[in-house]
Amino acid sequence: MITLENICKTYNSGKPNSVEALKNISIHIQPGELVAIVGKSGAGKSTLMHIIACAETFEEGTYLFDGVSVSDKNDTEKAKIRNKQIGTVFQDFALVDDFSVYENVELPLYFCKNTKSQRKKAVTNALKIVGIEELKNRNVTTLSGGQKQRVAIARAIVNNPDIILADEPTGALDSKTGTDIFNLLKSLSEFGKTVIIITHDRDIAEKCTRIIEISDGKILLDDIYVI
């Protein structure tokens, strides 16, 4: 599903302040894997996530998404991949404060040619999966951190994507709530979704079936089935 071969990414290339963020990164991720990408701040985790999400370009290497080169796609085609095939969850939730739970989850569907009834069905299903269907009319500012993250996950899965990218999904949560959110992501992988978690939390990472550790833009460790 995801194949990265010798990916190199440099910021401010050719300038005195250039930074090599990724150096010859090669990874193959199969459908249904539960992968943790770990590393210190500045290691290259976020850059790698943005490339996987088709939101960042790179100078060298090959990225195949479902066997097709991402470099051959234009910005509109990449945006369609991000909307339909990749769901992203953020540490700070990235919700619209003025919107209800339902409206936040519905947002990605406006970029698709869905009818109102189709949107309602998809949103209701996503909220049911994450266990907060009863909160659909609540304003998101009234929710707890764990509830907000469930809204964010529902929004990420509302288009039934193949891949879920979670950027520090437990970083703003207490340990119990963080474990609950991880278990929700794990259950999604058990239903066939490819789940990639970017995390500093080693305890969370060690519950995944694969750990990829990055240091200074290089892969330090790629350990499969660590549990």
Short mmCIF file of C-alpha atoms in Angstrom, two decimals:
data_model
loop_
_atom_site.label_atom_id
_atom_site.label_comp_id
_atom_site.label_asym_id
_atom_site.label_seq_id
_atom_site.Cartn_x
_atom_site.Cartn_y
_atom_site.Cartn_z
CA MET A 1 0.00 0.00 0.00
CA ILE A 2 2.71 2.50 1.01
CA THR A 3 6.20 2.15 -0.44
CA LEU A 4 8.89 4.76 0.13
CA GLU A 5 12.23 4.18 -1.54
CA ASN A 6 15.29 6.33 -0.82
CA ILE A 7 13.25 9.40 0.08
CA CYS A 8 15.32 12.54 0.67
CA LYS A 9 13.89 15.82 1.88
CA THR A 10 15.86 19.05 2.39
CA TYR A 11 14.42 22.32 3.60
CA ASN A 12 15.95 25.55 2.22
CA SER A 13 18.02 23.55 -0.25
CA GLY A 14 21.10 25.38 -1.51
CA LYS A 15 20.96 27.99 1.26
CA PRO A 16 23.22 28.41 4.29
CA ASN A 17 20.36 27.38 6.58
CA SER A 18 19.49 24.19 4.66
CA VAL A 19 18.39 21.20 6.75
CA GLU A 20 18.35 17.56 5.64
CA ALA A 21 15.11 16.37 7.21
CA LEU A 22 15.05 12.88 5.66
CA LYS A 23 17.98 10.89 4.28
CA ASN A 24 17.35 7.85 2.07
CA ILE A 25 14.21 6.69 3.87
CA SER A 26 12.88 3.34 2.62
CA ILE A 27 9.71 1.85 4.15
CA HIS A 28 7.03 -0.55 2.99
CA ILE A 29 3.77 -0.61 4.95
CA GLN A 30 1.19 -3.30 4.30
CA PRO A 31 -2.60 -2.86 4.54
CA GLY A 32 -3.89 -3.32 8.08
CA GLU A 33 -0.59 -2.69 9.86
CA LEU A 34 -0.51 -0.79 13.17
CA VAL A 35 2.74 1.16 12.95
CA ALA A 36 4.38 3.54 15.42
CA ILE A 37 6.91 6.06 14.12
CA VAL A 38 9.04 7.28 17.01
CA GLY A 39 11.98 9.61 17.51
CA LYS A 40 13.08 12.76 19.30
CA SER A 41 11.88 16.20 18.31
CA GLY A 42 13.49 17.20 15.02
CA ALA A 43 14.20 13.59 14.04
CA GLY A 44 12.04 13.83 10.90
CA LYS A 45 8.82 12.18 12.10
CA SER A 46 6.50 15.00 11.09
CA THR A 47 8.18 15.45 7.71
CA LEU A 48 7.75 11.74 7.02
CA MET A 49 4.10 11.92 8.04
CA HIS A 50 3.47 14.89 5.72
CA ILE A 51 5.07 13.04 2.81
CA ILE A 52 2.96 9.95 3.48
CA ALA A 53 -0.09 12.23 3.59
CA CYS A 54 0.78 13.65 0.15
CA ALA A 55 1.08 17.08 1.77
CA GLU A 56 4.84 17.49 1.33
CA THR A 57 7.12 17.16 -1.67
CA PHE A 58 10.58 15.57 -1.70
CA GLU A 59 13.70 15.98 -3.83
CA GLU A 60 14.82 12.39 -4.32
CA GLY A 61 13.34 8.93 -4.14
CA THR A 62 10.04 7.27 -4.98
CA TYR A 63 6.72 7.18 -3.16
CA LEU A 64 4.21 4.61 -4.39
CA PHE A 65 0.67 4.85 -3.03
CA ASP A 66 -1.30 1.75 -4.01
CA GLY A 67 1.37 1.06 -6.60
CA VAL A 68 1.13 4.49 -8.24
CA SER A 69 3.84 7.15 -8.05
CA VAL A 70 2.72 10.17 -6.02
CA SER A 71 5.22 12.36 -7.89
CA ASP A 72 3.21 11.82 -11.07
CA LYS A 73 0.09 13.34 -9.51
CA ASN A 74 -0.83 17.03 -9.56
CA ASP A 75 -1.99 19.02 -6.53
CA THR A 76 -5.67 18.31 -7.19
CA GLU A 77 -5.07 14.57 -7.41
CA LYS A 78 -3.03 14.64 -4.21
CA ALA A 79 -5.82 16.54 -2.47
CA LYS A 80 -8.28 13.82 -3.50
CA ILE A 81 -6.01 11.17 -1.98
CA ARG A 82 -5.81 13.14 1.26
CA ASN A 83 -9.58 13.54 1.39
CA LYS A 84 -10.72 10.08 0.33
CA GLN A 85 -7.94 7.63 1.16
CA ILE A 86 -6.10 9.18 4.12
CA GLY A 87 -7.61 10.33 7.41
CA THR A 88 -5.48 12.47 9.72
CA VAL A 89 -5.76 12.90 13.48
CA PHE A 90 -3.87 15.68 15.25
CA GLN A 91 -2.63 16.14 18.82
CA ASP A 92 -4.50 19.44 19.19
CA PHE A 93 -7.66 17.95 17.62
CA ALA A 94 -7.90 20.75 14.95
CA LEU A 95 -11.65 21.09 15.40
CA VAL A 96 -13.77 24.10 14.41
CA ASP A 97 -14.84 25.66 17.71
CA ASP A 98 -18.02 27.25 16.34
CA PHE A 99 -19.27 23.91 15.03
CA SER A 100 -21.11 21.04 16.67
CA VAL A 101 -19.69 17.52 16.84
CA TYR A 102 -21.82 16.54 13.85
CA GLU A 103 -20.71 19.55 11.78
CA ASN A 104 -17.03 18.91 12.49
CA VAL A 105 -17.26 15.29 11.40
CA GLU A 106 -19.26 16.24 8.30
CA LEU A 107 -16.64 18.70 7.00
CA PRO A 108 -14.59 16.31 4.78
CA LEU A 109 -17.76 15.18 3.02
CA TYR A 110 -18.34 18.63 1.54
CA PHE A 111 -15.35 18.03 -0.74
CA CYS A 112 -17.08 14.97 -2.20
CA LYS A 113 -20.21 14.69 -4.31
CA ASN A 114 -22.38 13.36 -1.50
CA THR A 115 -26.06 14.05 -0.95
CA LYS A 116 -27.32 15.30 2.41
CA SER A 117 -28.69 11.85 3.24
CA GLN A 118 -25.37 10.22 2.32
CA ARG A 119 -23.53 12.67 4.55
CA LYS A 120 -25.89 11.98 7.43
CA LYS A 121 -25.42 8.23 7.10
CA ALA A 122 -21.62 8.54 6.97
CA VAL A 123 -21.43 10.91 9.94
CA THR A 124 -23.79 8.81 12.04
CA ASN A 125 -21.76 5.69 11.29
CA ALA A 126 -18.44 7.38 12.14
CA LEU A 127 -19.80 8.72 15.44
CA LYS A 128 -21.15 5.28 16.29
CA ILE A 129 -17.77 3.65 15.62
CA VAL A 130 -15.98 6.03 18.03
CA GLY A 131 -18.75 5.78 20.63
CA ILE A 132 -20.03 9.37 20.81
CA GLU A 133 -23.21 9.31 18.74
CA GLU A 134 -25.14 10.85 21.66
CA LEU A 135 -22.89 13.94 21.57
CA LYS A 136 -23.59 14.85 17.94
CA ASN A 137 -25.39 18.14 18.74
CA ARG A 138 -22.93 19.35 21.36
CA ASN A 139 -20.58 22.23 20.59
CA VAL A 140 -17.04 20.86 20.58
CA THR A 141 -15.84 23.50 23.06
CA THR A 142 -17.94 21.79 25.77
CA LEU A 143 -16.19 18.43 25.37
CA SER A 144 -13.36 16.82 27.31
CA GLY A 145 -10.01 16.17 25.64
CA GLY A 146 -10.81 12.52 25.11
CA GLN A 147 -14.19 13.36 23.58
CA LYS A 148 -12.58 15.91 21.26
CA GLN A 149 -10.08 13.32 20.07
CA ARG A 150 -12.92 10.91 19.35
CA VAL A 151 -14.55 13.64 17.25
CA ALA A 152 -11.25 14.08 15.41
CA ILE A 153 -11.01 10.35 14.77
CA ALA A 154 -14.61 10.24 13.55
CA ARG A 155 -13.81 13.05 11.13
CA ALA A 156 -10.73 11.14 9.96
CA ILE A 157 -12.72 7.99 9.19
CA VAL A 158 -15.94 9.54 7.86
CA ASN A 159 -14.83 9.01 4.24
CA ASN A 160 -13.85 5.40 5.00
CA PRO A 161 -10.15 5.94 4.19
CA ASP A 162 -7.61 3.16 3.77
CA ILE A 163 -5.01 4.88 5.97
CA ILE A 164 -5.26 6.72 9.27
CA LEU A 165 -2.34 8.99 10.22
CA ALA A 166 -2.36 9.97 13.89
CA ASP A 167 0.09 12.70 14.91
CA GLU A 168 0.71 12.44 18.68
CA PRO A 169 -2.95 11.45 19.23
CA THR A 170 -2.46 10.87 22.96
CA GLY A 171 -0.03 13.73 23.62
CA ALA A 172 -2.64 16.12 25.07
CA LEU A 173 -4.46 13.47 27.10
CA ASP A 174 -4.04 11.86 30.51
CA SER A 175 -2.72 8.31 30.55
CA LYS A 176 -6.09 6.55 30.94
CA THR A 177 -7.78 8.59 28.21
CA GLY A 178 -4.71 8.15 26.03
CA THR A 179 -4.94 4.38 26.42
CA ASP A 180 -8.63 4.51 25.47
CA ILE A 181 -7.81 6.50 22.32
CA PHE A 182 -5.01 4.11 21.41
CA ASN A 183 -7.35 1.14 21.83
CA LEU A 184 -9.82 2.83 19.49
CA LEU A 185 -7.10 3.27 16.85
CA LYS A 186 -6.00 -0.32 17.38
CA SER A 187 -9.55 -1.55 16.82
CA LEU A 188 -9.64 0.33 13.51
CA SER A 189 -6.49 -1.52 12.40
CA GLU A 190 -8.13 -4.80 13.38
CA PHE A 191 -10.93 -3.93 10.95
CA GLY A 192 -8.39 -3.57 8.14
CA LYS A 193 -7.36 0.08 8.31
CA THR A 194 -3.67 0.90 8.07
CA VAL A 195 -2.94 2.97 11.18
CA ILE A 196 0.29 4.97 11.49
CA ILE A 197 0.90 6.68 14.83
CA ILE A 198 3.53 9.39 15.22
CA THR A 199 4.43 9.45 18.90
CA HIS A 200 6.97 10.30 21.58
CA ASP A 201 5.26 7.88 23.95
CA ARG A 202 7.25 4.68 24.05
CA ASP A 203 4.51 2.88 26.00
CA ILE A 204 2.04 3.59 23.19
CA ALA A 205 4.58 2.64 20.53
CA GLU A 206 5.30 -0.72 22.15
CA LYS A 207 1.62 -1.66 21.92
CA CYS A 208 1.81 -1.41 18.12
CA THR A 209 2.75 -4.33 15.89
CA ARG A 210 5.66 -2.42 14.36
CA ILE A 211 8.00 0.34 15.51
CA ILE A 212 9.95 2.52 13.10
CA GLU A 213 12.45 4.70 14.93
CA ILE A 214 13.92 7.76 13.20
CA SER A 215 17.01 9.67 14.27
CA ASP A 216 18.54 12.62 12.39
CA GLY A 217 16.42 11.88 9.33
CA LYS A 218 17.47 8.23 9.09
CA ILE A 219 15.80 4.98 10.08
CA LEU A 220 17.48 3.72 13.23
CA LEU A 221 15.18 0.75 13.82
CA ASP A 222 12.38 -1.04 11.99
CA ASP A 223 11.07 -3.74 14.28
CA ILE A 224 8.04 -5.75 13.17
CA TYR A 225 5.69 -7.59 15.54
CA VAL A 226 7.26 -6.23 18.70
CA ILE A 227 4.33 -7.40 20.83
#
